[in-house]
Amino acid sequence: MKICKAENLFYLVNDQVALIMEEKEGRLFLRHFGGPIASYHHANAMHEMDHAFSPNPRPEDRTFSMDTQRQVLGQVGRGDFRKPSIRINHTNNQVTDFRYVDYQVLDGVPQVVGLPSPHAKEGQAQTLKLQLKDTILDLYLNLYYTLYEGSATLTCFQEVVNQTGETIELATCLSAMLDLPAGAYDVISFQGAYGREKRFQRQALKQGYFEIGSSRGASGHGQTPAIILADRLTQDDAGQAYALQIMYSGNFQAFAQCNQLEEVRLGIGIHPDFLNWRLASGESFSSPVALMTYTFQGLNALSQASQTFILDHIMPPAYSQQLRPILINNWEATYFDFNFDKLTQIVDKAQEVGIELFVLDDGWFGDRQDDQRALGDWVVNESKLGGPLSRLIDYVHDRGMKFGLWIEPEMISQESDLYRQHPDWVIQVPGRSHTYARSQLVLDYANPEVVAYFKELFGDLLSRYAIDYIKWDMNRNITDVGNGTSLSDTLMQPHRHLLGVYDLMAYLTQTFPHVLFESCAGGGGRNDLGVMRYFPQVWVSDNTDAIERLAIQHGHTYLYPTIAMGAHVSAVPNHQMNRTTPLKTRGDVAMTGNLGYELDLCQLSDEELEQVAQQVAFYKTIRPIIQRGQRTRLLDPELFSNDWACQFSYQDQLIVFYGRVLSTLEKSELTLKLKNLDPHAFYQEQSSGKIYSGAELIYAGLTMVVPRGDFQTSLQHFKKIQ
Ligand code: DGJ
């Protein structure tokens, strides 16, 4: 791995990836982002010609234009007509001309104050800091690029330092921008909605813009802060692709812009419509951190590069390899209707079948009889629980299980003591009526008083009770932004609110490192890398139907690790879809994530309970393979939407998962060609005892047959035997 400057070229290169930039008269150009190049000689130089209507900085040279060059940063008003990466309101205009001044190579990963940043062990990462200054203003721009040993992912962010003597306003300050050569590209994004999160979507990029983003104050169910650009012919096992992602959980924008030369600009950052950051002279502002990943080995390799990077450099280090407990959550079993006896009956059954963690969901505090009241009143409802919370916790612990609790720290019900005491703590426009969602309002975490109050309150809760796990929920998006003392103050509120939320997340996770935090936002409404820096697990969807989960889990694991994904077996007919699927199918689908249960075990027959006990016991034997193994897609969802298959490989073991949605008469079997095996070794399937050579599993494939009927799955476990 090296970061260096050779003549006017900056190299960041390891064995996976290279970023090469050139400085010319202080302007910075992107010469290459992609496969590792240690020695660059302008083989891909842009053909110099007069592009009419692309402005030139010098009258005598019509071949050079900022509009046609691949840039390191996109600025306003100097001839580059593409979307900018930096746009600043200053003096009477937005024009800037940042030029290179100096550089530094720093050890490690710079930590962005107040925002989630990646981490690395000593010696694993190095950073190039490029310092730029505007040609006429005392305005400085620092670009940080961090390279990681053995990783195909780099991270970057920019920092603006205002020394102009005047207050300026940041209108756009993206986290990453990549200008790429013309080509036939597809753009991949993850779309969806509540209950159908992370739907893989691939479409051709044509001249113009493709843009995704969120204005919800959270990344959102339908807006994953990530964008992939793939060559049109790139598939899971071959071809090149680029991914940009951002460690941010608020309003964001990600775009691919194909210009008149069919060159592509990719960008990702805080959504410019919601930044408006006022920067007084002497102050600085840093963008969130972005990830840039490249592969030339197909989309499976891209997924694995992203997942590995997240495990090694984003997820809290103590958790990235820590096997996750099999949990039972009472939400779909009882909703708000529970008492001590009901809960302990579930705990007893859970213990019988080998479940390891009991999670008490919503409804344990204040007057929370339903979802219309009491958010904010975080006082244990002892009359509902028939005694103190510690009695229930002890009951669970005495049965050898861990105890988990649900909280929703960012919200408040109007019908609550907290609201009656602090109506001003709500995000709102003074004088206007509120806008409600799930009958609740959002607390203003841009207000330091609110952050301090909840640090103390939840700090106290976690100190007082022996809680092993927290499910942190967030059940609505932000409206009525209007708490500032002036318009410019209010315009900064969305970002400042998120900084306050991150502050609480950082405080609680650092103070209580033994607690496993799982994030939730009505399922996957905030399943992003900002939150994953603090919380190593996420409830990816409220939709627990096994068939719907196929697409959701597929989308989650496209870029994020399996070990981050909670997956529960629930009752049938399913509460969201009203669909009935076999218990085996529900178990198999949940076992391709962190297995959990979310149903009333007391309602199951003895045979079903026995089946659950077998699932739990089996999962314990394969848990390291699923949670620590490499997940590889076997079927491209674009081509095979009725069939799903993936495999997990870990050390000498392999799990193959296959699911067929609807039964078809004419096509009774499917041949799956397995991947990443040793062709010279032999593999034994554990339930049948059958032995196959690695070569035949790779080249001839494995015949998959599931029982006739809809919604069938199979999960096979292989061990390498020589
Ligand atoms: C939404 C979550 O996604 C559910 O799992 C559950 O925790 C409810 N909130 C509780 O209100």
XYZ file of C-alpha atoms and ligand atoms in Angstrom:
733
model
C 0.000 0.000 0.000
C 1.400 3.408 -0.835
C 0.387 7.020 -0.954
C 2.860 9.264 -2.717
C 3.370 12.194 -5.027
C 5.467 11.530 -8.101
C 6.035 14.697 -10.112
C 2.548 16.110 -10.256
C 0.724 12.810 -9.820
C -0.796 11.672 -6.540
C -1.035 7.917 -6.131
C -3.060 5.987 -3.602
C -2.571 2.336 -4.450
C -2.801 -1.018 -2.726
C -3.187 -4.500 -4.191
C -6.915 -3.973 -4.922
C -7.454 -0.457 -6.084
C -5.812 2.792 -7.141
C -6.775 6.432 -7.119
C -4.579 8.652 -9.272
C -4.977 12.410 -9.424
C -2.962 14.993 -11.297
C -2.240 18.564 -10.337
C -1.821 21.067 -13.191
C -1.569 24.790 -12.489
C -3.188 24.025 -9.157
C -6.203 22.333 -10.721
C -6.809 18.726 -9.703
C -7.858 16.124 -12.262
C -8.930 12.551 -11.697
C -6.799 10.336 -13.906
C -7.904 6.974 -12.583
C -10.053 5.261 -10.009
C -10.126 1.522 -10.426
C -7.777 -1.435 -10.562
C -4.342 -1.130 -8.940
C -1.888 0.893 -11.048
C 1.472 1.611 -9.466
C 2.976 3.391 -12.469
C 0.810 5.658 -14.594
C 1.785 7.271 -17.916
C -1.403 8.903 -19.180
C -2.459 5.925 -21.287
C -6.074 7.050 -20.811
C -5.370 10.749 -21.539
C -8.405 12.592 -22.805
C -8.335 13.493 -26.467
C -7.827 17.246 -26.682
C -10.178 18.988 -29.073
C -12.360 22.029 -29.295
C -15.706 21.119 -27.724
C -17.979 23.922 -28.780
C -19.876 25.549 -25.932
C -17.499 24.124 -23.362
C -15.806 27.273 -21.988
C -12.035 27.699 -21.855
C -9.976 29.420 -19.163
C -7.575 30.786 -21.834
C -8.614 32.356 -25.138
C -5.741 30.780 -27.056
C -6.522 27.195 -26.064
C -9.980 26.026 -27.046
C -9.184 22.393 -26.389
C -9.085 22.717 -22.631
C -12.332 23.092 -20.754
C -13.339 22.353 -17.181
C -16.559 21.046 -18.707
C -14.903 18.097 -20.386
C -12.132 17.207 -17.947
C -12.473 14.481 -15.325
C -12.285 16.520 -12.173
C -11.487 15.807 -8.564
C -14.002 18.415 -7.463
C -16.872 20.066 -9.293
C -17.094 23.833 -8.876
C -19.585 26.428 -9.970
C -19.146 29.062 -12.581
C -15.766 28.282 -14.186
C -17.009 26.279 -17.124
C -17.946 22.925 -15.602
C -21.673 22.620 -16.207
C -22.126 19.332 -14.357
C -23.472 19.013 -10.840
C -20.992 20.518 -8.380
C -19.400 18.804 -5.409
C -18.837 22.144 -3.704
C -21.051 25.220 -3.950
C -20.633 28.136 -1.597
C -22.672 31.299 -1.238
C -20.166 34.064 -0.535
C -19.813 37.770 -1.270
C -22.303 38.271 -4.129
C -21.936 34.919 -5.942
C -21.215 31.175 -5.801
C -18.116 31.050 -8.008
C -15.009 29.451 -6.549
C -11.682 28.446 -8.020
C -9.944 26.200 -5.538
C -6.336 25.423 -6.423
C -3.925 22.987 -4.924
C -1.540 24.410 -2.318
C 0.054 21.509 -0.500
C -0.399 17.924 0.605
C 0.271 15.732 3.625
C 0.278 11.995 4.175
C -1.236 11.144 7.542
C -1.230 7.861 9.418
C -4.596 6.296 10.120
C -8.147 7.450 9.507
C -9.101 11.043 10.324
C -12.133 11.196 12.592
C -14.775 13.708 11.569
C -15.949 15.523 14.667
C -19.546 14.662 15.515
C -20.056 12.324 12.570
C -19.479 8.586 12.277
C -16.051 7.827 10.824
C -14.361 4.560 9.867
C -11.720 3.018 12.121
C -8.573 1.035 11.425
C -5.922 -0.758 13.417
C -2.499 0.822 13.595
C -0.662 0.596 10.307
C -3.783 -0.477 8.382
C -4.688 2.884 6.872
C -3.077 6.019 5.515
C -4.623 9.278 4.437
C -3.770 11.800 1.749
C -4.777 15.319 2.688
C -4.874 17.735 -0.236
C -5.000 21.384 0.743
C -6.592 23.826 -1.680
C -7.257 27.541 -1.518
C -9.517 29.748 -3.557
C -7.599 32.025 -5.922
C -9.043 35.232 -4.496
C -10.819 34.421 -1.235
C -9.319 33.229 2.036
C -11.364 30.105 1.693
C -9.682 26.731 2.096
C -10.753 23.283 1.055
C -9.130 20.121 2.384
C -9.778 16.842 0.616
C -9.097 13.660 2.593
C -8.662 10.269 0.930
C -7.957 7.234 3.098
C -6.511 4.019 1.743
C -6.816 0.731 3.661
C -4.519 -2.253 3.544
C -5.945 -4.961 1.274
C -9.270 -3.204 0.690
C -10.938 -2.268 -2.579
C -12.684 0.548 -0.706
C -11.261 4.011 -0.114
C -12.965 6.595 2.040
C -13.053 10.343 1.577
C -14.592 13.568 2.786
C -14.044 17.275 2.337
C -13.543 20.035 4.841
C -14.173 23.725 4.185
C -12.300 26.275 6.287
C -13.534 29.844 6.188
C -10.949 32.569 6.833
C -12.595 35.205 4.676
C -13.582 37.476 7.537
C -17.223 37.077 6.428
C -19.870 34.447 7.079
C -20.389 32.164 4.092
C -23.017 29.504 3.410
C -22.356 25.996 2.191
C -25.015 25.152 -0.330
C -23.436 21.911 -1.565
C -20.673 19.972 0.111
C -20.692 16.421 -1.230
C -18.750 13.628 0.394
C -17.498 12.009 -2.819
C -17.445 12.724 -6.508
C -16.109 10.466 -9.233
C -15.746 11.415 -12.917
C -15.554 8.312 -15.084
C -14.882 7.770 -18.790
C -17.703 7.376 -21.299
C -19.186 3.920 -21.497
C -22.371 1.919 -21.612
C -23.323 1.846 -17.972
C -26.133 0.608 -15.782
C -26.937 2.204 -12.496
C -27.954 0.079 -9.530
C -29.814 1.425 -6.540
C -31.918 0.065 -3.703
C -35.431 1.405 -3.618
C -38.630 0.460 -1.838
C -40.970 1.586 0.886
C -42.068 0.629 4.372
C -42.249 -3.170 4.463
C -40.467 -3.588 1.123
C -37.055 -2.134 1.774
C -33.865 -2.412 -0.260
C -35.362 -3.526 -3.579
C -32.560 -4.052 -6.053
C -33.119 -1.883 -9.118
C -30.888 -1.891 -12.195
C -31.430 0.371 -15.167
C -29.538 1.776 -18.121
C -27.931 5.165 -17.606
C -28.674 7.519 -20.481
C -27.613 11.105 -21.037
C -29.118 13.126 -18.190
C -29.379 12.419 -14.485
C -30.264 9.459 -12.383
C -30.773 10.581 -8.821
C -31.892 9.094 -5.548
C -32.109 10.835 -2.241
C -34.029 11.488 0.884
C -35.696 14.573 2.272
C -37.186 12.683 5.227
C -34.568 13.626 7.795
C -33.572 9.948 7.750
C -32.154 7.821 4.977
C -35.599 6.190 4.652
C -37.132 2.823 3.775
C -36.900 3.459 0.064
C -33.635 5.329 -0.168
C -30.422 3.498 0.619
C -27.536 5.987 0.590
C -25.576 4.116 -2.036
C -25.218 4.088 -5.806
C -23.520 1.522 -8.028
C -22.360 2.120 -11.573
C -21.691 -1.066 -13.504
C -20.663 -1.718 -17.060
C -23.747 -2.857 -18.929
C -22.293 -6.353 -19.306
C -21.222 -6.660 -15.690
C -22.905 -9.519 -13.870
C -22.376 -11.198 -10.539
C -19.188 -12.984 -11.558
C -17.510 -10.705 -14.067
C -17.162 -7.127 -15.086
C -16.331 -3.817 -13.509
C -18.406 -1.749 -11.147
C -18.043 1.271 -8.875
C -19.971 1.912 -5.684
C -20.344 5.117 -3.718
C -21.843 4.986 -0.251
C -22.123 7.494 2.537
C -21.888 7.161 6.325
C -24.858 9.364 6.962
C -28.415 8.810 8.170
C -30.139 12.034 7.164
C -31.155 13.824 3.980
C -28.817 12.678 1.235
C -28.427 12.755 -2.496
C -26.697 10.260 -4.760
C -26.571 10.761 -8.499
C -25.108 9.593 -11.762
C -24.906 12.255 -14.419
C -24.134 11.346 -17.998
C -23.026 14.416 -19.920
C -22.791 15.390 -23.590
C -19.638 13.289 -24.015
C -21.379 10.377 -22.286
C -18.864 10.698 -19.502
C -20.284 10.007 -16.072
C -20.106 11.951 -12.866
C -21.097 10.070 -9.729
C -21.755 11.986 -6.559
C -22.983 11.351 -3.047
C -23.409 13.595 -0.033
C -25.771 15.517 2.181
C -28.741 16.561 0.060
C -27.959 20.115 -1.098
C -31.599 21.117 -0.601
C -31.147 20.569 3.143
C -27.638 21.757 3.901
C -27.548 25.581 3.874
C -24.758 25.519 6.412
C -23.686 28.933 7.662
C -19.985 29.104 8.366
C -18.641 32.063 10.273
C -15.112 33.199 9.625
C -12.711 30.988 11.577
C -15.071 27.981 11.435
C -14.805 24.793 9.441
C -17.292 22.214 8.188
C -16.665 18.600 7.276
C -18.871 16.514 5.051
C -19.824 13.007 6.143
C -17.458 10.245 5.068
C -18.077 8.432 1.782
C -16.909 5.004 0.633
C -15.674 4.435 -2.920
C -15.354 0.800 -3.948
C -14.199 -0.687 -7.224
C -14.145 -4.149 -8.686
C -13.412 -5.671 -12.057
C -14.541 -9.112 -10.893
C -18.278 -8.661 -10.929
C -20.988 -7.664 -8.539
C -20.449 -10.506 -6.087
C -16.900 -9.229 -5.631
C -18.234 -5.701 -5.167
C -20.635 -6.941 -2.495
C -17.886 -8.820 -0.715
C -15.527 -5.846 -0.826
C -18.202 -3.614 0.677
C -19.255 -6.151 3.328
C -15.659 -6.801 4.362
C -14.897 -3.108 4.584
C -17.943 -2.519 6.777
C -16.951 -5.380 9.076
C -13.330 -4.273 9.326
C -13.719 -0.513 9.406
C -17.281 0.590 10.194
C -19.053 -1.798 12.551
C -17.925 -1.454 16.199
C -14.850 -3.725 16.227
C -15.952 -5.793 19.228
C -19.055 -6.916 17.328
C -17.990 -7.572 13.772
C -17.084 -11.194 14.477
C -19.179 -11.703 17.594
C -21.838 -14.343 17.050
C -25.303 -12.973 17.647
C -27.805 -14.516 20.083
C -30.968 -16.186 18.775
C -33.716 -13.968 20.049
C -37.429 -14.001 20.647
C -39.235 -10.672 20.428
C -42.731 -10.290 21.889
C -43.963 -7.654 19.385
C -45.909 -9.808 16.938
C -46.772 -12.202 19.786
C -48.550 -9.670 22.000
C -48.235 -6.166 20.539
C -49.168 -3.922 23.502
C -51.258 -6.563 25.214
C -48.984 -8.265 27.720
C -48.397 -8.716 31.421
C -45.799 -10.523 33.507
C -47.493 -13.917 33.153
C -47.846 -13.681 29.385
C -44.226 -12.634 28.946
C -42.860 -15.292 31.249
C -44.876 -17.993 29.465
C -43.129 -16.972 26.270
C -39.783 -16.898 28.070
C -40.373 -20.438 29.386
C -41.151 -21.793 25.935
C -38.219 -19.908 24.481
C -35.908 -21.469 27.013
C -37.289 -24.936 26.191
C -36.462 -24.553 22.500
C -32.993 -23.141 23.125
C -33.536 -19.437 22.382
C -30.879 -17.208 23.920
C -32.296 -13.684 24.221
C -35.721 -12.383 25.170
C -36.612 -8.913 23.874
C -39.379 -6.899 25.478
C -40.675 -4.609 22.741
C -42.841 -1.492 22.864
C -45.331 -0.934 25.694
C -43.336 -1.413 28.922
C -43.268 2.243 30.032
C -45.582 5.054 31.091
C -49.169 4.842 29.932
C -48.180 3.186 26.662
C -51.321 1.095 26.041
C -51.173 1.769 22.309
C -49.129 3.733 19.807
C -50.940 7.017 20.444
C -49.363 7.989 23.739
C -46.535 8.013 26.271
C -43.440 8.180 24.045
C -41.030 10.179 26.151
C -42.322 8.840 29.480
C -39.553 6.304 29.993
C -40.691 5.127 33.418
C -41.297 1.405 33.901
C -45.006 0.604 34.033
C -44.836 -1.606 37.098
C -48.561 -2.196 37.292
C -48.540 -3.647 33.760
C -45.424 -5.709 34.481
C -46.807 -6.744 37.873
C -43.665 -5.483 39.598
C -40.319 -3.914 38.868
C -38.567 -4.473 35.551
C -35.743 -6.160 37.441
C -38.122 -8.997 38.371
C -38.677 -9.794 34.703
C -34.994 -9.378 33.911
C -34.062 -11.747 36.740
C -36.651 -14.235 35.529
C -35.051 -14.224 32.071
C -31.495 -14.330 33.384
C -32.344 -17.151 35.789
C -33.313 -19.213 32.755
C -29.925 -18.685 31.204
C -31.180 -16.180 28.653
C -30.213 -12.597 27.969
C -32.616 -9.705 28.308
C -33.304 -7.001 25.723
C -35.471 -3.881 25.754
C -37.086 -1.618 23.134
C -36.680 2.166 23.199
C -37.495 5.014 20.811
C -35.369 7.933 22.014
C -35.989 10.417 19.206
C -39.756 10.583 19.553
C -42.408 12.050 21.769
C -46.166 11.619 21.967
C -48.255 14.716 22.377
C -50.162 12.653 24.941
C -47.226 12.361 27.343
C -45.905 13.967 30.507
C -42.728 14.915 28.698
C -44.660 16.866 26.065
C -46.712 18.601 28.750
C -43.467 19.652 30.461
C -41.466 20.536 27.330
C -43.724 21.312 24.368
C -40.841 23.372 22.969
C -38.645 20.262 22.621
C -40.526 19.170 19.506
C -39.411 19.927 15.942
C -42.026 22.460 14.873
C -42.801 25.797 13.309
C -44.007 28.081 16.097
C -47.644 28.987 15.616
C -48.382 26.222 13.100
C -50.217 23.016 13.942
C -48.117 19.838 14.128
C -47.913 17.203 11.425
C -48.229 13.725 12.948
C -47.095 10.290 11.903
C -48.066 7.251 13.968
C -49.597 9.977 16.153
C -46.131 11.019 17.285
C -43.766 13.974 16.993
C -40.005 14.239 16.635
C -37.838 15.625 19.409
C -35.431 18.383 18.432
C -31.993 16.871 18.926
C -30.472 20.080 17.578
C -31.303 21.367 21.052
C -28.412 20.385 23.391
C -30.822 20.298 26.344
C -32.710 17.429 24.703
C -29.511 15.475 24.048
C -28.308 15.990 27.628
C -31.689 14.917 29.042
C -31.715 11.633 27.138
C -28.053 10.899 27.822
C -28.866 11.006 31.485
C -32.177 9.183 31.187
C -31.005 6.256 29.060
C -27.618 6.208 30.794
C -29.507 5.735 34.025
C -31.743 3.023 32.547
C -28.740 1.051 31.314
C -26.842 1.523 34.583
C -29.778 0.545 36.738
C -30.917 -2.594 34.920
C -28.969 -5.609 33.704
C -29.910 -5.063 30.061
C -27.947 -7.009 27.452
C -29.551 -5.717 24.265
C -31.365 -2.603 23.118
C -33.663 -2.273 20.119
C -33.529 1.433 19.184
C -36.571 2.268 17.090
C -37.534 5.389 15.119
C -41.021 5.431 13.719
C -41.524 8.581 11.739
C -39.790 11.110 9.518
C -39.221 14.781 10.126
C -41.613 17.568 9.119
C -42.181 21.166 10.174
C -38.526 22.101 10.526
C -38.736 25.503 12.149
C -37.087 25.724 15.565
C -34.293 28.098 14.614
C -34.112 31.645 15.875
C -33.685 32.834 12.283
C -34.195 31.349 8.829
C -30.508 30.526 8.441
C -30.508 28.904 11.881
C -33.535 26.765 10.983
C -32.029 25.729 7.661
C -29.181 24.101 9.580
C -31.564 22.164 11.824
C -31.767 18.842 9.901
C -28.005 18.302 10.036
C -27.705 19.622 13.583
C -30.539 17.331 14.679
C -28.689 14.346 13.280
C -25.461 15.415 15.005
C -27.420 15.364 18.276
C -28.812 11.901 17.548
C -25.316 10.614 16.709
C -24.055 12.178 19.931
C -26.538 10.115 21.960
C -25.769 6.959 19.967
C -22.023 7.442 20.481
C -22.440 8.174 24.173
C -24.601 5.160 24.971
C -22.627 2.680 22.889
C -19.304 3.873 24.314
C -20.568 3.929 27.894
C -22.257 0.521 27.665
C -20.087 -1.455 25.258
C -21.437 -4.800 26.502
C -24.950 -3.939 25.250
C -25.792 -5.198 21.767
C -27.711 -2.426 20.004
C -30.040 -3.222 17.145
C -31.315 -0.334 15.066
C -34.828 -0.194 13.748
C -36.905 2.477 12.091
C -40.229 0.779 11.516
C -37.957 -1.961 10.125
C -35.356 -0.695 7.670
C -36.201 3.008 7.622
C -32.670 3.930 8.631
C -30.579 0.955 7.614
C -27.435 2.838 6.652
C -23.725 3.047 7.397
C -24.034 6.048 9.694
C -26.088 4.050 12.176
C -24.035 0.893 11.585
C -20.957 2.660 12.968
C -22.721 2.578 16.353
C -25.221 -0.292 16.133
C -23.925 -3.577 14.754
C -27.331 -5.068 13.985
C -30.447 -3.858 12.202
C -34.051 -4.988 11.984
C -34.207 -4.741 8.207
C -37.984 -4.768 7.804
C -41.229 -4.986 9.716
C -42.345 -7.297 6.958
C -41.728 -10.749 8.405
C -43.276 -12.712 5.537
C -40.656 -15.221 4.380
C -41.276 -14.579 0.687
C -41.107 -10.800 0.975
C -37.946 -11.179 3.039
C -36.190 -12.877 0.119
C -35.940 -9.590 -1.772
C -35.365 -7.451 1.325
C -32.559 -9.634 2.648
C -31.076 -9.890 -0.812
C -31.014 -6.082 -0.998
C -29.524 -5.667 2.466
C -26.694 -8.094 1.824
C -25.881 -6.574 -1.547
C -23.622 -4.091 0.247
C -24.040 -4.747 3.981
C -22.859 -7.774 5.983
C -25.137 -10.658 6.899
C -24.125 -10.441 10.563
C -25.811 -7.033 10.694
C -29.176 -8.451 9.643
C -31.879 -9.509 12.100
C -34.298 -12.057 10.555
C -37.270 -13.505 12.415
C -39.635 -16.425 12.043
C -43.175 -15.159 12.588
C -46.685 -16.601 12.767
C -48.919 -17.611 9.869
C -50.990 -16.272 8.284
C -48.318 -13.589 8.221
C -49.413 -10.367 9.899
C -48.300 -8.120 7.050
C -49.052 -10.209 3.950
C -51.703 -12.608 5.226
C -49.698 -15.347 3.494
C -49.158 -18.811 4.883
C -45.768 -20.344 4.367
C -44.374 -23.561 5.841
C -42.496 -23.303 9.139
C -39.482 -24.840 7.411
C -39.486 -22.045 4.820
C -39.786 -19.380 7.491
C -36.908 -20.996 9.369
C -34.688 -21.401 6.304
C -35.178 -17.791 5.209
C -34.489 -16.450 8.703
C -31.440 -18.676 8.992
C -29.798 -16.788 6.145
C -29.515 -13.902 8.617
C -29.341 -13.635 12.402
C -32.095 -16.061 13.326
C -34.779 -14.850 15.681
C -38.441 -15.529 16.453
C -41.310 -13.117 16.726
C -44.470 -15.056 17.497
C -46.334 -16.472 20.441
C -44.563 -19.760 21.074
C -47.405 -20.712 23.404
C -49.722 -20.926 20.381
C -47.598 -23.554 18.611
C -48.421 -27.262 18.659
C -45.965 -29.690 20.226
C -44.805 -30.744 16.748
C -44.215 -27.140 15.750
C -42.334 -26.436 18.962
C -40.208 -29.484 18.297
C -39.509 -28.161 14.800
C -38.528 -24.777 16.246
C -36.210 -26.504 18.725
C -34.592 -28.343 15.817
C -34.200 -25.120 13.836
C -32.569 -23.423 16.816
C -30.247 -26.348 17.443
C -29.324 -26.588 13.766
C -28.737 -22.848 13.483
C -26.324 -23.002 16.396
C -24.235 -25.471 14.396
C -24.176 -23.288 11.275
C -24.178 -19.857 12.920
C -20.485 -19.079 12.337
C -20.849 -20.009 8.662
C -23.768 -17.613 8.186
C -22.577 -14.789 10.378
C -18.851 -14.890 9.681
C -18.848 -16.545 6.287
C -18.698 -15.127 2.806
C -22.130 -14.748 1.259
C -22.247 -15.247 -2.496
C -25.283 -14.795 -4.710
C -25.899 -17.814 -6.918
C -28.879 -16.567 -8.901
C -29.167 -13.142 -10.415
C -32.503 -11.792 -9.189
C -33.014 -9.957 -12.475
C -33.044 -13.228 -14.335
C -34.602 -15.591 -11.808
C -37.231 -13.793 -9.795
C -39.101 -17.003 -8.922
C -35.950 -18.720 -7.623
C -33.468 -17.487 -5.039
C -30.149 -18.979 -4.127
C -27.082 -17.981 -2.230
C -24.272 -19.746 -0.482
C -22.193 -19.071 2.593
C -18.643 -20.331 2.846
C -16.576 -20.267 5.984
C -13.400 -22.230 6.593
C -14.183 -25.788 5.392
C -17.949 -25.464 5.531
C -20.612 -24.407 3.111
C -24.328 -23.644 3.316
C -26.439 -23.571 0.173
C -29.808 -21.890 0.389
C -32.398 -22.224 -2.348
C -35.950 -20.947 -2.445
C -38.688 -21.270 -5.025
C -41.594 -18.875 -4.707
C -44.317 -20.434 -6.855
C -44.544 -24.010 -7.931
C -44.211 -24.589 -11.676
C -45.349 -27.723 -13.424
C -42.856 -27.840 -16.236
C -39.717 -26.881 -14.320
C -39.282 -29.194 -11.389
C -35.585 -28.738 -10.766
C -32.832 -26.204 -11.008
C -29.102 -26.729 -11.360
C -27.042 -24.480 -9.130
C -23.376 -24.046 -9.940
C -21.651 -23.426 -6.629
C -18.827 -20.938 -6.226
C -15.574 -20.400 -4.366
C -14.964 -24.124 -3.764
C -11.770 -26.109 -4.064
C -12.240 -28.150 -7.261
C -9.801 -30.768 -5.985
C -11.530 -31.297 -2.632
C -14.587 -33.367 -1.703
C -17.636 -32.047 0.105
C -20.087 -34.059 2.142
C -23.687 -32.956 2.498
C -24.431 -33.379 6.174
C -28.018 -34.625 6.223
C -27.807 -37.146 3.362
C -24.137 -38.046 3.837
C -23.600 -37.765 0.058
C -20.138 -36.825 -1.132
C -19.392 -34.674 -4.188
C -16.193 -33.395 -5.690
C -15.661 -29.653 -5.601
C -15.178 -29.723 -9.366
C -18.588 -31.239 -9.992
C -20.325 -28.759 -7.682
C -18.614 -25.895 -9.518
C -18.760 -27.086 -13.111
C -21.714 -29.495 -13.288
C -23.731 -27.978 -10.467
C -26.017 -29.267 -7.771
C -29.567 -30.289 -8.612
C -32.033 -28.509 -6.412
C -35.475 -29.993 -5.998
C -37.961 -28.681 -3.504
C -41.275 -30.311 -2.552
C -44.179 -29.467 -4.875
C -46.253 -26.536 -3.748
C -45.664 -22.852 -3.299
C -43.101 -21.173 -1.039
C -40.620 -24.009 -0.678
C -36.988 -23.798 0.366
C -33.994 -25.974 0.951
C -30.931 -25.389 3.064
C -28.000 -27.768 2.723
C -24.875 -27.950 4.823
C -21.632 -29.278 3.346
C -18.303 -29.993 4.952
C -15.076 -30.285 3.072
C -13.674 -33.705 3.809
C -10.240 -33.538 2.200
C -41.845 -0.609 14.741
C -40.866 -1.735 14.741
O -40.336 -1.929 13.488
C -41.536 -2.979 15.299
O -40.670 -4.071 15.219
C -41.939 -2.701 16.697
O -40.807 -2.517 17.492
C -42.834 -1.482 16.758
N -42.262 -0.359 16.092
C -43.147 -1.110 18.169
O -43.859 0.038 18.248
